[in-house]
Amino acid sequence: MIEIMPVGGYREVGRNCTAVKVDDEVIVLDLGLHLQNYIHYTQDEDEVDLSYKKLIEIEAVPDITEIEHWMPMVKAICISHAHLDHIGAAPFLASKFKCPIHGTPYTIEVLKVLLEDKEIKINNKLVAHEVNSIFKVSDNIKIEFISITHSIIHTAMVVIHTKYGSIVYANDFKLDNQPTLGLKSNIGRMKQLSNVKVMIMDSLYANKPIKTPSESVAKELLREVMISTNSNGKAMIVSTFSSHLARIKSILEFAKQLNRKVVFLGRSLEKYIRAGENIKVIEFSKTGKIIKYRHQIQTFLKKCKKPEDYVFIVTGHQGEPKSVLARMIFNNYFNFKKEDIVIFSCTIIPGEENIKNREKMENELKKKRVRIFRDIHVSGHGAREDARDLINMINPKNLIPTHSEIATTEQFLELAEELGYRENKNVFLLRNGAKINIK
Ligand SMILES: [Zn+2]
């Protein structure tokens, strides 16, 4: 029998975690952070209690007490990709499980970097598997990591193969035919999957009646701004998601065309680049100097006599008050001049705090008469038409949407019904802690 326990990330965005029980063995998929709850809690306190109990109480991590009685049966934790809302709770929760953590090479490397950074030791074995590979967990369970595109490299669609059929976990994904770094989605293999009992899938943008454009479109948007805008004699500052190595690669390409030097400023950029360089998928530090610590950044910017010769890649795209961009603007780390260029290669992640922080930042930049280019971005999440394509391709017997608020989840339901599914018969809108059996 297959049982599915939604542990975190259902009817909410963040702290993704699903437990799948096949007879007397359990696989845990993702251990993610709820970033807003986590940041909100950690930024205001001096002495922060990071015990798993406290983190569960403030809803920063999945409530694994829901699967307490399953704990001794957990055979593997599989992490789908290295975004913090999928991996970020692992340092805090992994010790509660006596099993290995599996992921693709970049995912496992980022986990190692996070553990180092937080100075947390866990006893779980960390096992990296190539993308598009399969491994045995027990006599009855095999797990496959199939390449699927998203906004971070080495994202896997995790497939649990059992004697009853397969369980497919596609959280997160988009279907991008022209990724700018890393592998395409392995459509051939996806089409081969047969007898899929259930698919658990990212439904963040199920309300958008589009197909999400390719990352190569984001690259063209960037090209327009970086190359076609007259930037002679002006500083150019770009901020994007630190983990978005494909986007950073495009920024580096255009910086080279502009004959500008590159410098990376900020701790999180350093972390994700280091993880990528450790496994030799990128070599960004050959192109740009990476400066991690605040004082070094301050000194570097003070001494930088010709900012117009640089592209500065910085943290702070969401307006984060402790980011490098915030310090450049509010703490006078940088002497902005009229018509210097600031590019936000991102969208604002919905949430009152982000919106307020970014507004404050942009207002201050406007006062300094800086040119702002915002939303130079396409999402890493598929929309309604990507979801339709994936469902048609996998043809699962049952569907479970995750990774969205309830209103969007209901729009996912509409799509599923259009495709012949019926609510509570073979498509299920779950809530955290409400287990179901799959027939
Ligand atoms: Zn993601």
PDB file of N, CA and C and ligand atoms in Angstrom, residues 80-86 150-152 155 171-173 202 380-381 403, ligand 1:
ATOM      1  N   SER A  80      15.109  17.307  -3.944  1.00  0.00           N
ATOM      2  CA  SER A  80      14.884  17.481  -5.385  1.00  0.00           C
ATOM      3  C   SER A  80      15.820  18.506  -6.019  1.00  0.00           C
ATOM      4  N   HIS A  81      16.141  19.576  -5.267  1.00  0.00           N
ATOM      5  CA  HIS A  81      17.065  20.592  -5.785  1.00  0.00           C
ATOM      6  C   HIS A  81      17.515  21.491  -4.639  1.00  0.00           C
ATOM      7  N   ALA A  82      18.460  22.387  -4.934  1.00  0.00           N
ATOM      8  CA  ALA A  82      19.167  23.073  -3.848  1.00  0.00           C
ATOM      9  C   ALA A  82      18.558  24.407  -3.416  1.00  0.00           C
ATOM     10  N   HIS A  83      17.325  24.694  -3.805  1.00  0.00           N
ATOM     11  CA  HIS A  83      16.693  25.908  -3.269  1.00  0.00           C
ATOM     12  C   HIS A  83      16.367  25.707  -1.790  1.00  0.00           C
ATOM     13  N   LEU A  84      16.480  26.797  -1.025  1.00  0.00           N
ATOM     14  CA  LEU A  84      16.343  26.669   0.424  1.00  0.00           C
ATOM     15  C   LEU A  84      14.962  26.193   0.865  1.00  0.00           C
ATOM     16  N   ASP A  85      13.937  26.495   0.063  1.00  0.00           N
ATOM     17  CA  ASP A  85      12.610  26.010   0.476  1.00  0.00           C
ATOM     18  C   ASP A  85      12.443  24.505   0.224  1.00  0.00           C
ATOM     19  N   HIS A  86      13.521  23.877  -0.268  1.00  0.00           N
ATOM     20  CA  HIS A  86      13.511  22.417  -0.445  1.00  0.00           C
ATOM     21  C   HIS A  86      14.618  21.726   0.348  1.00  0.00           C
ATOM     22  N   HIS A 150      14.588  24.072 -14.211  1.00  0.00           N
ATOM     23  CA  HIS A 150      14.090  24.963 -13.149  1.00  0.00           C
ATOM     24  C   HIS A 150      15.067  26.138 -13.133  1.00  0.00           C
ATOM     25  N   SER A 151      15.133  26.900 -12.040  1.00  0.00           N
ATOM     26  CA  SER A 151      16.052  28.035 -12.021  1.00  0.00           C
ATOM     27  C   SER A 151      17.322  27.743 -11.226  1.00  0.00           C
ATOM     28  N   ILE A 152      17.600  26.477 -11.031  1.00  0.00           N
ATOM     29  CA  ILE A 152      18.858  26.078 -10.374  1.00  0.00           C
ATOM     30  C   ILE A 152      19.303  24.788 -11.047  1.00  0.00           C
ATOM     31  N   THR A 155      18.401  20.142 -11.024  1.00  0.00           N
ATOM     32  CA  THR A 155      17.083  19.864 -10.432  1.00  0.00           C
ATOM     33  C   THR A 155      16.610  18.502 -10.923  1.00  0.00           C
ATOM     34  N   ASN A 171       8.727  18.818  -8.093  1.00  0.00           N
ATOM     35  CA  ASN A 171       8.556  20.000  -7.240  1.00  0.00           C
ATOM     36  C   ASN A 171       9.944  20.557  -6.925  1.00  0.00           C
ATOM     37  N   ASP A 172      10.461  21.528  -7.713  1.00  0.00           N
ATOM     38  CA  ASP A 172       9.807  22.430  -8.651  1.00  0.00           C
ATOM     39  C   ASP A 172      10.186  22.078 -10.099  1.00  0.00           C
ATOM     40  N   PHE A 173       9.549  22.752 -11.048  1.00  0.00           N
ATOM     41  CA  PHE A 173       9.936  22.511 -12.439  1.00  0.00           C
ATOM     42  C   PHE A 173       9.385  23.597 -13.360  1.00  0.00           C
ATOM     43  N   ASP A 202       4.562  20.757  -8.500  1.00  0.00           N
ATOM     44  CA  ASP A 202       4.640  22.208  -8.301  1.00  0.00           C
ATOM     45  C   ASP A 202       3.458  22.881  -9.016  1.00  0.00           C
ATOM     46  N   GLY A 380      11.360  30.440 -12.840  1.00  0.00           N
ATOM     47  CA  GLY A 380      11.801  29.051 -12.923  1.00  0.00           C
ATOM     48  C   GLY A 380      10.654  28.076 -12.749  1.00  0.00           C
ATOM     49  N   HIS A 381       9.469  28.625 -12.507  1.00  0.00           N
ATOM     50  CA  HIS A 381       8.311  27.746 -12.291  1.00  0.00           C
ATOM     51  C   HIS A 381       7.419  27.714 -13.533  1.00  0.00           C
ATOM     52  N   HIS A 403       3.012  23.319  -3.281  1.00  0.00           N
ATOM     53  CA  HIS A 403       3.783  24.532  -3.522  1.00  0.00           C
ATOM     54  C   HIS A 403       2.912  25.701  -3.982  1.00  0.00           C
TER      55      HIS A 403
HETATM   56 ZN    ZN B   1      12.929  25.738  -6.537  1.00  0.00          ZN
END
